Structures are given as structure tokens and as C-alpha cells.
């Protein structure tokens, strides 16, 4: 594993730069493992870099939360701002596809599509409940 944070950061930035040298989409958005392998040298090295970056972000986030909790009595405003940011939820569900291939955009139709899906997944032949 890479121990040098700057080296990991540099490799992550190189992996997400397009052919013209401009910041591009992430590799998940590009959807091509061949591009990852071509830019980083090997898929194993890329996975190692991604894991190191995730660990780095996780530790930084934990440190921020620790400092907020430690300083809550002296700095309530920053603590509650952080809590409010975490409470934000996404209310809407995007358009869904029926099994027939039709796109459903109305809320009631989305509820029916999701219900049909969950009924098919969570009921079994030996279940006493009927769909």
C-alpha cells in the first residue's frame, strides 16, 4: 500500500484526467476498466489507490466529527450546521421503467412499480401471504 499521501493524491488525480489534460469524469462514470488500466498501469494498482483514498477520506471525516463533538460546548453553531447538513434527505424518486418497457413518471405509478418489484422479490412459494 502507498504510504505517501501526496503520491496517492497524485495518482487519483491522474486517473481522473481526460486525454486533453482537463479534469474529467470519474472512472465509474466512464464505465471502462480498460481506460483505468491504461492510465494507471494495472487494475490492482488502481484498486489500491482507490482504497487508500477512501481510507484517507474516512479518517479525515472521523477527525472532523471528533473535533466537532469535542468542541460542541464552545462552538455550537458549527456543530448544529454539520448536523443540519447530515439531516438533508432526497425526497423525490426518478422515473422508473415498468416490466413492459414503459416509463412511469407519476407518483402513483412509481408506487405501483416499486410495490410489484418488492412483492416479487420478498414473497416465496412457501409464504403464507399472497401477492
PDB file of C-alpha atoms in Angstrom:
ATOM      1  CA  UNK A   1       0.000   0.000   0.000  1.00  0.00           C
ATOM      2  CA  UNK A   2       1.158   3.536  -0.687  1.00  0.00           C
ATOM      3  CA  UNK A   3       2.280   5.307   2.453  1.00  0.00           C
ATOM      4  CA  UNK A   4       2.835   8.716   0.888  1.00  0.00           C
ATOM      5  CA  UNK A   5      -0.431  10.723   0.865  1.00  0.00           C
ATOM      6  CA  UNK A   6       0.797  13.084  -1.837  1.00  0.00           C
ATOM      7  CA  UNK A   7       1.650  10.164  -4.132  1.00  0.00           C
ATOM      8  CA  UNK A   8      -1.831   8.667  -3.638  1.00  0.00           C
ATOM      9  CA  UNK A   9      -3.491  12.028  -4.303  1.00  0.00           C
ATOM     10  CA  UNK A  10      -1.425  12.486  -7.478  1.00  0.00           C
ATOM     11  CA  UNK A  11      -2.310   9.003  -8.761  1.00  0.00           C
ATOM     12  CA  UNK A  12      -6.027   9.614  -8.096  1.00  0.00           C
ATOM     13  CA  UNK A  13      -5.896  12.910  -9.980  1.00  0.00           C
ATOM     14  CA  UNK A  14      -4.065  11.307 -12.907  1.00  0.00           C
ATOM     15  CA  UNK A  15      -6.678   8.546 -13.102  1.00  0.00           C
ATOM     16  CA  UNK A  16      -9.469  11.119 -13.475  1.00  0.00           C
ATOM     17  CA  UNK A  17      -7.914  13.387 -16.117  1.00  0.00           C
ATOM     18  CA  UNK A  18      -9.040  13.081 -19.711  1.00  0.00           C
ATOM     19  CA  UNK A  19      -6.832  12.939 -22.821  1.00  0.00           C
ATOM     20  CA  UNK A  20      -6.520  16.749 -23.081  1.00  0.00           C
ATOM     21  CA  UNK A  21      -5.293  17.009 -19.501  1.00  0.00           C
ATOM     22  CA  UNK A  22      -8.516  18.518 -18.176  1.00  0.00           C
ATOM     23  CA  UNK A  23     -10.307  17.079 -15.168  1.00  0.00           C
ATOM     24  CA  UNK A  24     -12.759  14.525 -16.474  1.00  0.00           C
ATOM     25  CA  UNK A  25     -15.409  12.236 -15.127  1.00  0.00           C
ATOM     26  CA  UNK A  26     -14.623   9.583 -12.556  1.00  0.00           C
ATOM     27  CA  UNK A  27     -13.827   6.119 -13.839  1.00  0.00           C
ATOM     28  CA  UNK A  28     -17.183   4.820 -12.598  1.00  0.00           C
ATOM     29  CA  UNK A  29     -18.864   7.395 -14.819  1.00  0.00           C
ATOM     30  CA  UNK A  30     -16.735   6.467 -17.789  1.00  0.00           C
ATOM     31  CA  UNK A  31     -17.530   2.828 -17.124  1.00  0.00           C
ATOM     32  CA  UNK A  32     -14.409   1.373 -18.693  1.00  0.00           C
ATOM     33  CA  UNK A  33     -11.899  -0.689 -16.765  1.00  0.00           C
ATOM     34  CA  UNK A  34      -9.635  -0.720 -19.811  1.00  0.00           C
ATOM     35  CA  UNK A  35      -9.198   3.056 -19.510  1.00  0.00           C
ATOM     36  CA  UNK A  36      -8.339   2.670 -15.845  1.00  0.00           C
ATOM     37  CA  UNK A  37      -5.773   0.035 -16.646  1.00  0.00           C
ATOM     38  CA  UNK A  38      -4.290   2.133 -19.446  1.00  0.00           C
ATOM     39  CA  UNK A  39      -3.930   5.222 -17.239  1.00  0.00           C
ATOM     40  CA  UNK A  40      -2.649   3.623 -14.048  1.00  0.00           C
ATOM     41  CA  UNK A  41      -0.712   0.649 -15.374  1.00  0.00           C
ATOM     42  CA  UNK A  42      -2.743  -2.089 -13.730  1.00  0.00           C
ATOM     43  CA  UNK A  43      -6.167  -2.632 -12.288  1.00  0.00           C
ATOM     44  CA  UNK A  44      -4.703  -3.860  -8.992  1.00  0.00           C
ATOM     45  CA  UNK A  45      -2.743  -0.629  -8.595  1.00  0.00           C
ATOM     46  CA  UNK A  46      -5.886   1.391  -9.329  1.00  0.00           C
ATOM     47  CA  UNK A  47      -7.863  -0.536  -6.710  1.00  0.00           C
ATOM     48  CA  UNK A  48      -5.055   0.016  -4.224  1.00  0.00           C
ATOM     49  CA  UNK A  49      -5.110   3.749  -4.909  1.00  0.00           C
ATOM     50  CA  UNK A  50      -8.902   3.908  -4.594  1.00  0.00           C
ATOM     51  CA  UNK A  51      -8.796   2.025  -1.288  1.00  0.00           C
ATOM     52  CA  UNK A  52      -6.080   4.348   0.043  1.00  0.00           C
ATOM     53  CA  UNK A  53      -8.117   7.398  -0.994  1.00  0.00           C
ATOM     54  CA  UNK A  54     -11.248   6.006   0.687  1.00  0.00           C
ATOM     55  CA  UNK A  55      -9.288   5.339   3.881  1.00  0.00           C
ATOM     56  CA  UNK A  56      -7.884   8.864   3.784  1.00  0.00           C
ATOM     57  CA  UNK A  57     -11.357  10.398   3.347  1.00  0.00           C
ATOM     58  CA  UNK A  58     -12.828   8.173   6.075  1.00  0.00           C
ATOM     59  CA  UNK A  59     -10.108   9.211   8.552  1.00  0.00           C
ATOM     60  CA  UNK A  60     -10.486  12.904   7.689  1.00  0.00           C
ATOM     61  CA  UNK A  61     -14.251  12.703   8.164  1.00  0.00           C
ATOM     62  CA  UNK A  62     -13.833  10.940  11.515  1.00  0.00           C
ATOM     63  CA  UNK A  63     -11.377  13.624  12.650  1.00  0.00           C
ATOM     64  CA  UNK A  64     -13.798  16.408  11.690  1.00  0.00           C
ATOM     65  CA  UNK A  65     -16.634  14.712  13.562  1.00  0.00           C
ATOM     66  CA  UNK A  66     -14.400  14.121  16.580  1.00  0.00           C
ATOM     67  CA  UNK A  67     -13.373  17.791  16.675  1.00  0.00           C
ATOM     68  CA  UNK A  68     -16.995  18.930  16.344  1.00  0.00           C
ATOM     69  CA  UNK A  69     -18.078  16.672  19.209  1.00  0.00           C
ATOM     70  CA  UNK A  70     -15.146  17.782  21.375  1.00  0.00           C
ATOM     71  CA  UNK A  71     -15.825  21.490  20.797  1.00  0.00           C
ATOM     72  CA  UNK A  72     -19.632  21.376  20.926  1.00  0.00           C
ATOM     73  CA  UNK A  73     -19.839  23.414  24.139  1.00  0.00           C
ATOM     74  CA  UNK A  74     -17.652  26.226  22.845  1.00  0.00           C
ATOM     75  CA  UNK A  75     -18.819  26.189  19.210  1.00  0.00           C
ATOM     76  CA  UNK A  76     -22.458  25.098  18.995  1.00  0.00           C
ATOM     77  CA  UNK A  77     -23.105  26.836  15.698  1.00  0.00           C
ATOM     78  CA  UNK A  78     -20.667  24.686  13.684  1.00  0.00           C
ATOM     79  CA  UNK A  79     -21.931  21.511  15.347  1.00  0.00           C
ATOM     80  CA  UNK A  80     -25.571  22.203  14.527  1.00  0.00           C
ATOM     81  CA  UNK A  81     -24.689  23.313  10.986  1.00  0.00           C
ATOM     82  CA  UNK A  82     -22.988  19.945  10.457  1.00  0.00           C
ATOM     83  CA  UNK A  83     -25.974  18.083  11.923  1.00  0.00           C
ATOM     84  CA  UNK A  84     -28.411  20.001   9.720  1.00  0.00           C
ATOM     85  CA  UNK A  85     -26.341  19.167   6.628  1.00  0.00           C
ATOM     86  CA  UNK A  86     -26.478  15.471   7.550  1.00  0.00           C
ATOM     87  CA  UNK A  87     -30.257  15.581   8.016  1.00  0.00           C
ATOM     88  CA  UNK A  88     -30.951  16.639   4.438  1.00  0.00           C
ATOM     89  CA  UNK A  89     -32.688  13.865   2.530  1.00  0.00           C
ATOM     90  CA  UNK A  90     -33.654  13.361  -1.043  1.00  0.00           C
ATOM     91  CA  UNK A  91     -37.419  13.400  -1.346  1.00  0.00           C
ATOM     92  CA  UNK A  92     -38.070  12.505  -4.970  1.00  0.00           C
ATOM     93  CA  UNK A  93     -37.737   9.243  -6.884  1.00  0.00           C
ATOM     94  CA  UNK A  94     -36.765   9.488 -10.520  1.00  0.00           C
ATOM     95  CA  UNK A  95     -38.678   7.958 -13.431  1.00  0.00           C
ATOM     96  CA  UNK A  96     -38.979   4.158 -13.349  1.00  0.00           C
ATOM     97  CA  UNK A  97     -39.333   1.511 -16.049  1.00  0.00           C
ATOM     98  CA  UNK A  98     -42.182  -0.990 -15.971  1.00  0.00           C
ATOM     99  CA  UNK A  99     -41.501  -4.579 -16.980  1.00  0.00           C
ATOM    100  CA  UNK A 100     -43.305  -3.807 -20.229  1.00  0.00           C
ATOM    101  CA  UNK A 101     -40.720  -1.126 -21.039  1.00  0.00           C
ATOM    102  CA  UNK A 102     -42.935   1.889 -20.355  1.00  0.00           C
ATOM    103  CA  UNK A 103     -41.542   4.825 -18.384  1.00  0.00           C
ATOM    104  CA  UNK A 104     -43.524   5.813 -15.288  1.00  0.00           C
ATOM    105  CA  UNK A 105     -43.275   9.395 -14.028  1.00  0.00           C
ATOM    106  CA  UNK A 106     -46.424   9.801 -11.888  1.00  0.00           C
ATOM    107  CA  UNK A 107     -46.095   9.149  -8.148  1.00  0.00           C
ATOM    108  CA  UNK A 108     -48.905   6.577  -8.015  1.00  0.00           C
ATOM    109  CA  UNK A 109     -47.438   4.700 -10.959  1.00  0.00           C
ATOM    110  CA  UNK A 110     -43.998   4.697  -9.324  1.00  0.00           C
ATOM    111  CA  UNK A 111     -45.535   3.316  -6.133  1.00  0.00           C
ATOM    112  CA  UNK A 112     -47.180   0.507  -8.097  1.00  0.00           C
ATOM    113  CA  UNK A 113     -43.943  -0.353  -9.942  1.00  0.00           C
ATOM    114  CA  UNK A 114     -41.974  -0.447  -6.700  1.00  0.00           C
ATOM    115  CA  UNK A 115     -44.707  -2.486  -4.990  1.00  0.00           C
ATOM    116  CA  UNK A 116     -44.768  -5.031  -7.831  1.00  0.00           C
ATOM    117  CA  UNK A 117     -40.989  -5.341  -7.653  1.00  0.00           C
ATOM    118  CA  UNK A 118     -40.811  -5.788  -3.879  1.00  0.00           C
ATOM    119  CA  UNK A 119     -43.693  -8.271  -3.892  1.00  0.00           C
ATOM    120  CA  UNK A 120     -41.854 -10.356  -6.476  1.00  0.00           C
ATOM    121  CA  UNK A 121     -38.603 -10.223  -4.504  1.00  0.00           C
ATOM    122  CA  UNK A 122     -39.836 -10.696  -0.953  1.00  0.00           C
ATOM    123  CA  UNK A 123     -42.507 -13.361  -1.381  1.00  0.00           C
ATOM    124  CA  UNK A 124     -41.746 -17.018  -1.853  1.00  0.00           C
ATOM    125  CA  UNK A 125     -43.811 -20.032  -2.791  1.00  0.00           C
ATOM    126  CA  UNK A 126     -43.878 -21.236   0.828  1.00  0.00           C
ATOM    127  CA  UNK A 127     -45.011 -17.859   2.163  1.00  0.00           C
ATOM    128  CA  UNK A 128     -48.484 -17.682   3.714  1.00  0.00           C
ATOM    129  CA  UNK A 129     -49.000 -14.164   2.332  1.00  0.00           C
ATOM    130  CA  UNK A 130     -50.342 -13.686  -1.167  1.00  0.00           C
ATOM    131  CA  UNK A 131     -49.243 -11.006  -3.534  1.00  0.00           C
TER     132      UNK A 131
END
